[in-house]
Coordinates of C-alpha atoms in Angstrom, one line a residue:
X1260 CA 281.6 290.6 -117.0
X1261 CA 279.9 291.3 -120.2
X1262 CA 277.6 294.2 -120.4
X1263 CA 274.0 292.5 -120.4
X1264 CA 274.8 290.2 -117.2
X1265 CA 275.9 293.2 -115.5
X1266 CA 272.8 295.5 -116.0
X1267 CA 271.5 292.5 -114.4
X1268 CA 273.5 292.6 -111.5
X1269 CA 272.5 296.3 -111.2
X1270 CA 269.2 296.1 -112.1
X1271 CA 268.6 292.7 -109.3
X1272 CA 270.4 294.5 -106.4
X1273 CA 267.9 297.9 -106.9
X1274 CA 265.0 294.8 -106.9
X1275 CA 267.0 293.5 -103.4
X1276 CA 267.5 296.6 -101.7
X1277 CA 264.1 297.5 -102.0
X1278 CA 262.5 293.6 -101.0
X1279 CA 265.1 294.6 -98.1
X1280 CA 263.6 297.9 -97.1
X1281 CA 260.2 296.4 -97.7
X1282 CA 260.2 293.5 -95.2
X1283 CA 259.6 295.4 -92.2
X1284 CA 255.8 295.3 -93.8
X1285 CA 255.8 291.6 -93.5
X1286 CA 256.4 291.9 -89.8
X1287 CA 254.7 294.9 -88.7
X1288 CA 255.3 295.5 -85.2
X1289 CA 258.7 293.4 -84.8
X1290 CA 261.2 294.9 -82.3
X1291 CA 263.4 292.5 -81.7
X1292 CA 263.3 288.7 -80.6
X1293 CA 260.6 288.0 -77.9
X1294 CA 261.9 286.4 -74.6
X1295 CA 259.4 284.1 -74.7
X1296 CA 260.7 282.7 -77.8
X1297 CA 263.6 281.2 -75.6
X1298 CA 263.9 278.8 -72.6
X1299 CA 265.2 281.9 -70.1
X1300 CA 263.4 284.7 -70.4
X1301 CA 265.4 287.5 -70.2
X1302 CA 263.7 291.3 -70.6
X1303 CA 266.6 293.1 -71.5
X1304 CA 269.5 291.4 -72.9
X1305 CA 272.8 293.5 -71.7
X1306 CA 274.3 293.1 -75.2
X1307 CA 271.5 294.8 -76.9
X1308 CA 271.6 298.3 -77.6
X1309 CA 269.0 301.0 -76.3
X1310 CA 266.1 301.0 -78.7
X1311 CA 267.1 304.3 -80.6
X1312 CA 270.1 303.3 -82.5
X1313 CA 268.2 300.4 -84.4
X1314 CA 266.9 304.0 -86.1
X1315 CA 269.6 303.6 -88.4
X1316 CA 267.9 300.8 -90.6
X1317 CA 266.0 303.5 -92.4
X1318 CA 269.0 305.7 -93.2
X1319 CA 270.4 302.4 -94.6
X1320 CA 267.5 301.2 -96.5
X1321 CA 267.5 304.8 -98.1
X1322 CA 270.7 304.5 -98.6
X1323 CA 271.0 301.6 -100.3
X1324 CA 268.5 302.1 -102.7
X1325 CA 269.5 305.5 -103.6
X1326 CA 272.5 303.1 -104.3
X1327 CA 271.7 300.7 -106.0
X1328 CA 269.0 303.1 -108.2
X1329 CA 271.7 305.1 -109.3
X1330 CA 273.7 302.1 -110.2
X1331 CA 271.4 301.0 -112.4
X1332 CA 270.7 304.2 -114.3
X1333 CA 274.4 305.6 -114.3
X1334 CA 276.4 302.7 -113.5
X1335 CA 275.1 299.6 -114.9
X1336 CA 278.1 298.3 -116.8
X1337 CA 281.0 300.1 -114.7
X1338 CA 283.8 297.8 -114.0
X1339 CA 284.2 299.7 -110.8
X1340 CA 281.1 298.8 -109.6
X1341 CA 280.8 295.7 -111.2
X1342 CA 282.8 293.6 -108.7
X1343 CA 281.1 294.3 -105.7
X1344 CA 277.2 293.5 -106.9
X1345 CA 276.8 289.8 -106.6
X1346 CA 277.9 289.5 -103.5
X1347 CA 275.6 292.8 -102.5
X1348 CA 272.8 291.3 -103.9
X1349 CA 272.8 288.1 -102.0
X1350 CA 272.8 290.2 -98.6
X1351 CA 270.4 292.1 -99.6
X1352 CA 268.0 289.0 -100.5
X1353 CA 268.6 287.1 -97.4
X1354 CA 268.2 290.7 -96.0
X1355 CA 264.6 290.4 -97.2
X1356 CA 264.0 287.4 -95.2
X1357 CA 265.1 287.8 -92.2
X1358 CA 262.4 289.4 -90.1
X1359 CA 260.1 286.6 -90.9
X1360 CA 262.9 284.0 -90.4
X1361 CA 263.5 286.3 -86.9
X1362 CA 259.2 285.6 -85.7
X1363 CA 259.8 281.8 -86.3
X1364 CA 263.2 280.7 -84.9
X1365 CA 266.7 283.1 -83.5
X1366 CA 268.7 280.3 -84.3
X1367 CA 267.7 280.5 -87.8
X1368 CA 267.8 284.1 -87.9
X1369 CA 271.1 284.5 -86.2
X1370 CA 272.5 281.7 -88.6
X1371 CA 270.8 283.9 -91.6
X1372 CA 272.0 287.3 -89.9
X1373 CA 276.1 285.9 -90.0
X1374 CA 276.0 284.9 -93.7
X1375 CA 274.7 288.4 -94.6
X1376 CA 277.8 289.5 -92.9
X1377 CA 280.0 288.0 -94.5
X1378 CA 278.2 288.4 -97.9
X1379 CA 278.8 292.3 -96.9
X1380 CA 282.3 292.1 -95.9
X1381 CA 282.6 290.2 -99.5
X1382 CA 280.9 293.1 -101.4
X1383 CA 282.8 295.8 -99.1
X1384 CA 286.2 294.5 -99.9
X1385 CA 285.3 294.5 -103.5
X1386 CA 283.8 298.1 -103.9
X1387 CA 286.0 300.1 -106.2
X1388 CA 287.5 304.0 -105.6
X1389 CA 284.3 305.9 -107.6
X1390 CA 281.5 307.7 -106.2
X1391 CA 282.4 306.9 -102.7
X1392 CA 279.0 308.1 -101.3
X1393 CA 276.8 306.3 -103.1
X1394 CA 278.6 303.0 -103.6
X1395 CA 281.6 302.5 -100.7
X1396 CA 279.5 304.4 -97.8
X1397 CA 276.1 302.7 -97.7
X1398 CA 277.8 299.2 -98.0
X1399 CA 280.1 299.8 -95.2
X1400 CA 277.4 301.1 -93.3
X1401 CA 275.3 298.1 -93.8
X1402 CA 278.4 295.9 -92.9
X1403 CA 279.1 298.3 -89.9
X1404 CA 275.6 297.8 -88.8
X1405 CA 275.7 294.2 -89.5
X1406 CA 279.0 293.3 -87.5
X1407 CA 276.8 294.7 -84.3
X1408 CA 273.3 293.4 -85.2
X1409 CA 275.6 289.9 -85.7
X1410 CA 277.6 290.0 -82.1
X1411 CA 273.6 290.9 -80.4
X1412 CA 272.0 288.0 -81.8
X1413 CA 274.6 285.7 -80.7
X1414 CA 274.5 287.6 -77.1
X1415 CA 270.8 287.2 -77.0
X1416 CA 270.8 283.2 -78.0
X1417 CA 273.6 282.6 -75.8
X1418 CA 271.8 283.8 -73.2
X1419 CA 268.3 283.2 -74.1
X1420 CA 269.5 279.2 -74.1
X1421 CA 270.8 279.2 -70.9
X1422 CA 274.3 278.6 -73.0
X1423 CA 275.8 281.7 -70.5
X1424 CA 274.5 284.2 -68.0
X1425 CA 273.2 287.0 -70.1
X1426 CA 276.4 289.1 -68.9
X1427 CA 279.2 286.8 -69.8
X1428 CA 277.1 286.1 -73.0
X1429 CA 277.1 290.0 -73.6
X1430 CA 280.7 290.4 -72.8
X1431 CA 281.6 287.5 -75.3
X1432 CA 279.7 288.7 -77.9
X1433 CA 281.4 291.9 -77.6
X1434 CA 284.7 290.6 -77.6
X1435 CA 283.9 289.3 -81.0
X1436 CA 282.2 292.3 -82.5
X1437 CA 285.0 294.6 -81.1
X1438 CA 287.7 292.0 -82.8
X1439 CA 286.2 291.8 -86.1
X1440 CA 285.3 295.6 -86.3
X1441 CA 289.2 296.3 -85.5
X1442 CA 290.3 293.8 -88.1
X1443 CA 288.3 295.5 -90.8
X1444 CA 288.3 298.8 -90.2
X1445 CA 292.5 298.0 -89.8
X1446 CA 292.3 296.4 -93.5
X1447 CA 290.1 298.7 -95.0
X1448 CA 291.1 302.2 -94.1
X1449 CA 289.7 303.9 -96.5
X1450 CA 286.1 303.3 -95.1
X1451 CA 286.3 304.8 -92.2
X1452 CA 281.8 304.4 -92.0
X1453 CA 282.0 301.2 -91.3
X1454 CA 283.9 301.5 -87.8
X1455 CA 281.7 305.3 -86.8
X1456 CA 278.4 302.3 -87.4
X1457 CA 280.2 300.0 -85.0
X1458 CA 280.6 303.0 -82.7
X1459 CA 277.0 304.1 -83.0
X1460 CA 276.5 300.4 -82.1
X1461 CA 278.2 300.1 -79.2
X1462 CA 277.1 304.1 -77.6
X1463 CA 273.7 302.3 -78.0
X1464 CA 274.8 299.3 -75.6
X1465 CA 276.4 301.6 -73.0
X1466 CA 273.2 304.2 -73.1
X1467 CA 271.2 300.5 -72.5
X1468 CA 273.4 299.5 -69.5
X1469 CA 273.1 302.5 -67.4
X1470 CA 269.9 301.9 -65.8
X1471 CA 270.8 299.3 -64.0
X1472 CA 274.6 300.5 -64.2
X1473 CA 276.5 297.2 -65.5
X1474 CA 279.9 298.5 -65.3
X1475 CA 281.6 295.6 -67.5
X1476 CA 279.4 295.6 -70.4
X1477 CA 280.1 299.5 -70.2
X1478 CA 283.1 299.7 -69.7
X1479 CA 284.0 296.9 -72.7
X1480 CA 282.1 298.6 -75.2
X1481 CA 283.8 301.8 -74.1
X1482 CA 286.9 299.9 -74.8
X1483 CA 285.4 299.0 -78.1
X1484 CA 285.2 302.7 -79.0
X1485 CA 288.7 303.7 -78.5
X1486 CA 290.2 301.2 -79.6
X1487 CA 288.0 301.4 -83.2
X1488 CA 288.7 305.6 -83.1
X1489 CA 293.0 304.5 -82.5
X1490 CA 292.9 302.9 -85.7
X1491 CA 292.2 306.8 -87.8
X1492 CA 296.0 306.9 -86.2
X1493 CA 297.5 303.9 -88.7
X1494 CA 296.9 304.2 -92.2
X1495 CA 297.1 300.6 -94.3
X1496 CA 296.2 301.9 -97.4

Protein backbone atom coordinates (compact mmCIF):
# COMPACT_ATOMS: atom_id res chain seq x y z
CA UNK A 1 0.00 0.00 0.00
CA UNK A 2 1.64 3.12 -1.04
CA UNK A 3 2.16 5.82 1.40
CA UNK A 4 -0.64 8.46 0.35
CA UNK A 5 -3.60 5.82 0.17
CA UNK A 6 -2.51 4.74 3.53
CA UNK A 7 -2.67 8.17 5.45
CA UNK A 8 -5.99 7.78 3.96
CA UNK A 9 -6.81 4.76 5.60
CA UNK A 10 -5.53 6.31 8.85
CA UNK A 11 -6.79 9.50 8.50
CA UNK A 12 -10.77 7.87 7.34
CA UNK A 13 -10.88 5.40 10.33
CA UNK A 14 -9.96 8.55 12.98
CA UNK A 15 -13.17 10.27 10.73
CA UNK A 16 -15.15 6.65 11.58
CA UNK A 17 -14.37 6.19 15.00
CA UNK A 18 -15.41 9.36 15.88
CA UNK A 19 -19.02 9.30 13.44
CA UNK A 20 -19.10 5.99 15.62
CA UNK A 21 -18.83 7.62 19.05
CA UNK A 22 -21.00 10.40 17.83
CA UNK A 23 -24.11 8.51 16.85
CA UNK A 24 -25.52 8.08 20.24
CA UNK A 25 -26.44 12.05 19.56
CA UNK A 26 -28.61 11.01 16.74
CA UNK A 27 -30.61 8.84 18.95
CA UNK A 28 -30.62 10.43 22.27
CA UNK A 29 -32.32 8.39 24.70
CA UNK A 30 -31.92 4.87 22.89
CA UNK A 31 -31.58 1.92 25.32
CA UNK A 32 -32.08 -0.80 23.46
CA UNK A 33 -34.84 -2.17 20.99
CA UNK A 34 -38.45 -1.32 22.24
CA UNK A 35 -40.84 -4.35 22.66
CA UNK A 36 -43.30 -2.73 21.01
CA UNK A 37 -41.28 -2.68 17.99
CA UNK A 38 -42.09 -6.60 17.74
CA UNK A 39 -45.17 -8.76 17.45
CA UNK A 40 -44.52 -10.37 21.35
CA UNK A 41 -43.80 -8.00 23.57
CA UNK A 42 -41.38 -9.13 25.77
CA UNK A 43 -40.01 -6.60 28.84
CA UNK A 44 -36.95 -8.21 29.53
CA UNK A 45 -35.41 -10.39 27.04
CA UNK A 46 -33.35 -13.30 29.19
CA UNK A 47 -30.37 -13.00 26.68
CA UNK A 48 -29.91 -9.43 27.37
CA UNK A 49 -27.44 -8.34 29.78
CA UNK A 50 -28.26 -6.17 32.98
CA UNK A 51 -28.17 -2.48 31.87
CA UNK A 52 -24.65 -1.67 33.41
CA UNK A 53 -22.37 -3.61 31.18
CA UNK A 54 -23.57 -1.72 27.92
CA UNK A 55 -21.20 1.02 30.01
CA UNK A 56 -18.52 -0.35 28.08
CA UNK A 57 -19.44 1.52 24.72
CA UNK A 58 -17.74 4.61 26.06
CA UNK A 59 -14.51 2.98 27.13
CA UNK A 60 -14.56 1.63 23.47
CA UNK A 61 -15.37 4.73 21.72
CA UNK A 62 -12.44 6.31 23.72
CA UNK A 63 -10.58 3.85 22.92
CA UNK A 64 -10.88 3.68 19.50
CA UNK A 65 -10.26 7.03 18.82
CA UNK A 66 -7.34 7.47 20.92
CA UNK A 67 -6.58 4.60 18.35
CA UNK A 68 -7.15 5.61 15.45
CA UNK A 69 -5.79 9.49 16.37
CA UNK A 70 -2.68 8.18 17.15
CA UNK A 71 -2.52 6.17 14.03
CA UNK A 72 -2.86 8.94 12.02
CA UNK A 73 -0.19 11.18 13.66
CA UNK A 74 2.43 8.42 14.46
CA UNK A 75 1.39 5.63 12.33
CA UNK A 76 0.00 6.61 9.19
CA UNK A 77 2.14 4.70 6.79
CA UNK A 78 3.26 1.66 9.15
CA UNK A 79 2.96 -1.58 7.41
CA UNK A 80 2.09 -3.02 10.74
CA UNK A 81 -0.83 -1.19 10.96
CA UNK A 82 -1.61 -0.88 7.56
CA UNK A 83 -3.30 -4.18 7.11
CA UNK A 84 -5.85 -4.00 9.51
CA UNK A 85 -7.52 -0.38 8.59
CA UNK A 86 -9.87 -1.07 5.74
CA UNK A 87 -11.53 -3.47 7.23
CA UNK A 88 -11.66 -1.24 10.73
CA UNK A 89 -13.01 1.42 8.91
CA UNK A 90 -15.92 -0.27 7.45
CA UNK A 91 -17.08 -1.33 11.00
CA UNK A 92 -16.64 1.59 12.26
CA UNK A 93 -19.00 3.32 9.44
CA UNK A 94 -21.72 0.93 9.60
CA UNK A 95 -20.96 1.48 13.42
CA UNK A 96 -22.19 5.00 12.78
CA UNK A 97 -25.42 3.91 11.56
CA UNK A 98 -26.70 1.57 13.47
CA UNK A 99 -28.57 3.29 16.23
CA UNK A 100 -30.77 4.94 13.69
CA UNK A 101 -31.01 1.74 11.62
CA UNK A 102 -31.85 0.11 15.39
CA UNK A 103 -35.26 2.98 15.93
CA UNK A 104 -36.57 1.93 12.44
CA UNK A 105 -36.25 -1.93 12.01
CA UNK A 106 -34.13 -4.96 14.45
CA UNK A 107 -34.02 -6.99 11.53
CA UNK A 108 -32.13 -4.42 9.85
CA UNK A 109 -30.10 -3.58 12.73
CA UNK A 110 -29.28 -7.07 13.69
CA UNK A 111 -28.44 -7.79 9.85
CA UNK A 112 -26.20 -4.45 10.10
CA UNK A 113 -24.79 -5.46 13.75
CA UNK A 114 -23.44 -9.24 12.17
CA UNK A 115 -21.52 -7.68 9.23
CA UNK A 116 -19.77 -5.25 11.70
CA UNK A 117 -18.68 -8.40 13.32
CA UNK A 118 -17.21 -9.92 10.96
CA UNK A 119 -15.72 -6.70 9.53
CA UNK A 120 -14.00 -6.78 13.16
CA UNK A 121 -12.93 -10.22 13.24
CA UNK A 122 -11.33 -9.23 9.64
CA UNK A 123 -9.50 -6.22 11.09
CA UNK A 124 -8.54 -8.30 14.38
CA UNK A 125 -7.00 -11.12 12.54
CA UNK A 126 -5.04 -8.66 10.61
CA UNK A 127 -3.67 -6.27 13.44
CA UNK A 128 0.12 -6.61 13.49
CA UNK A 129 2.53 -7.27 16.90
CA UNK A 130 3.21 -3.15 17.61
CA UNK A 131 1.74 -1.00 20.14
CA UNK A 132 -0.52 -3.61 21.41
CA UNK A 133 -2.59 -1.14 23.51
CA UNK A 134 -3.50 1.23 21.21
CA UNK A 135 -3.89 -0.90 18.06
CA UNK A 136 -4.62 -4.88 19.01
CA UNK A 137 -6.61 -4.06 22.39
CA UNK A 138 -9.38 -1.64 21.43
CA UNK A 139 -10.13 -3.70 18.22
CA UNK A 140 -10.52 -6.87 20.12
CA UNK A 141 -12.47 -5.19 22.57
CA UNK A 142 -14.80 -3.90 19.95
CA UNK A 143 -14.96 -7.42 18.41
CA UNK A 144 -15.32 -8.93 21.99
CA UNK A 145 -18.15 -6.52 22.62
CA UNK A 146 -19.57 -7.20 19.26
CA UNK A 147 -19.67 -11.11 19.36
CA UNK A 148 -22.23 -10.44 22.52
CA UNK A 149 -24.07 -7.34 21.28
CA UNK A 150 -24.49 -9.87 17.91
CA UNK A 151 -25.75 -13.29 19.87
CA UNK A 152 -28.56 -10.46 21.96
CA UNK A 153 -29.88 -9.16 18.97
CA UNK A 154 -30.47 -12.36 17.47
CA UNK A 155 -31.99 -13.53 21.05
CA UNK A 156 -34.18 -10.63 21.13
CA UNK A 157 -35.61 -11.08 17.34
CA UNK A 158 -35.97 -14.64 17.86
CA UNK A 159 -37.99 -14.00 20.50
CA UNK A 160 -39.54 -10.79 19.81
CA UNK A 161 -41.00 -12.73 16.39
CA UNK A 162 -42.52 -15.33 18.13
CA UNK A 163 -39.59 -17.49 16.16
CA UNK A 164 -38.84 -19.19 19.96
CA UNK A 165 -39.89 -18.67 23.50
CA UNK A 166 -37.63 -15.92 24.77
CA UNK A 167 -35.70 -18.67 26.81
CA UNK A 168 -34.85 -21.16 24.12
CA UNK A 169 -34.16 -18.07 21.98
CA UNK A 170 -31.68 -16.82 24.82
CA UNK A 171 -30.16 -20.27 25.22
CA UNK A 172 -29.50 -20.44 21.38
CA UNK A 173 -28.18 -17.36 21.07
CA UNK A 174 -25.78 -18.15 23.65
CA UNK A 175 -24.74 -21.31 22.33
CA UNK A 176 -23.63 -19.32 19.34
CA UNK A 177 -21.87 -16.45 21.07
CA UNK A 178 -20.12 -18.90 23.55
CA UNK A 179 -18.89 -21.04 20.17
CA UNK A 180 -17.61 -18.19 18.28
CA UNK A 181 -15.91 -16.53 21.37
CA UNK A 182 -14.10 -20.07 22.01
CA UNK A 183 -13.07 -20.34 18.35
CA UNK A 184 -11.44 -16.90 18.38
CA UNK A 185 -10.06 -16.47 21.36
CA UNK A 186 -8.64 -20.39 20.62
CA UNK A 187 -7.05 -18.87 17.22
CA UNK A 188 -5.99 -15.72 18.39
CA UNK A 189 -4.16 -16.18 21.67
CA UNK A 190 -2.45 -13.50 21.82
CA UNK A 191 -5.56 -11.19 22.54
CA UNK A 192 -6.66 -12.36 25.36
CA UNK A 193 -9.30 -8.80 25.60
CA UNK A 194 -11.34 -9.99 23.36
CA UNK A 195 -12.53 -13.17 25.38
CA UNK A 196 -12.35 -10.92 29.29
CA UNK A 197 -15.26 -8.56 26.77
CA UNK A 198 -17.16 -11.70 26.13
CA UNK A 199 -16.93 -12.46 29.88
CA UNK A 200 -17.99 -9.00 30.95
CA UNK A 201 -20.78 -9.82 28.47
CA UNK A 202 -22.02 -12.75 29.74
CA UNK A 203 -21.49 -11.64 34.02
CA UNK A 204 -23.99 -9.05 32.57
CA UNK A 205 -26.63 -11.76 31.43
CA UNK A 206 -26.36 -13.83 34.68
CA UNK A 207 -26.54 -10.40 36.98
CA UNK A 208 -29.93 -9.86 34.56
CA UNK A 209 -31.38 -13.41 35.22
CA UNK A 210 -31.30 -13.41 38.91
CA UNK A 211 -34.35 -11.67 39.58
CA UNK A 212 -36.49 -13.90 38.45
CA UNK A 213 -33.70 -16.71 38.93
CA UNK A 214 -33.59 -18.46 35.38
CA UNK A 215 -31.32 -21.15 36.18
CA UNK A 216 -30.43 -22.24 32.47
CA UNK A 217 -29.63 -19.04 30.97
CA UNK A 218 -27.38 -18.74 34.22
CA UNK A 219 -26.07 -21.49 34.35
CA UNK A 220 -25.06 -21.59 30.28
CA UNK A 221 -23.49 -18.30 30.48
CA UNK A 222 -21.64 -19.59 33.51
CA UNK A 223 -20.51 -22.31 31.24
CA UNK A 224 -19.57 -19.65 28.76
CA UNK A 225 -17.11 -18.16 31.32
CA UNK A 226 -15.09 -21.21 32.06
CA UNK A 227 -14.91 -22.55 29.32
CA UNK A 228 -13.54 -18.89 27.54
CA UNK A 229 -11.01 -18.58 30.93
CA UNK A 230 -9.79 -22.80 30.04
CA UNK A 231 -8.49 -21.52 26.86
CA UNK A 232 -5.42 -19.03 28.93
CA UNK A 233 -4.40 -22.96 29.59
CA UNK A 234 -3.61 -23.74 25.59
CA UNK A 235 -1.40 -21.52 23.89
CA UNK A 236 -1.81 -21.56 19.69
CA UNK A 237 0.54 -19.02 19.08
Amino acid sequence: MSGTRARLWAFGCLLAALAFAASPLLTPGFGGFEPGQFPMQIEEPPVQPAGYAFAIWGLIYAWLIASTLFGLLRRADDTDWTPMRPALFATLALGATWLPVAVMTPLGATLLIWLMLAGAFLALFRVGDTDRWLQQAPVAVLAGWLTAAACVALGVVLGGYGWLPPTPAALLSLLVAVAIAITVQYRLHRAPEYGITVIWALVGVIVANMQPFNAAVAGLSLLGILAILSLRATDTE
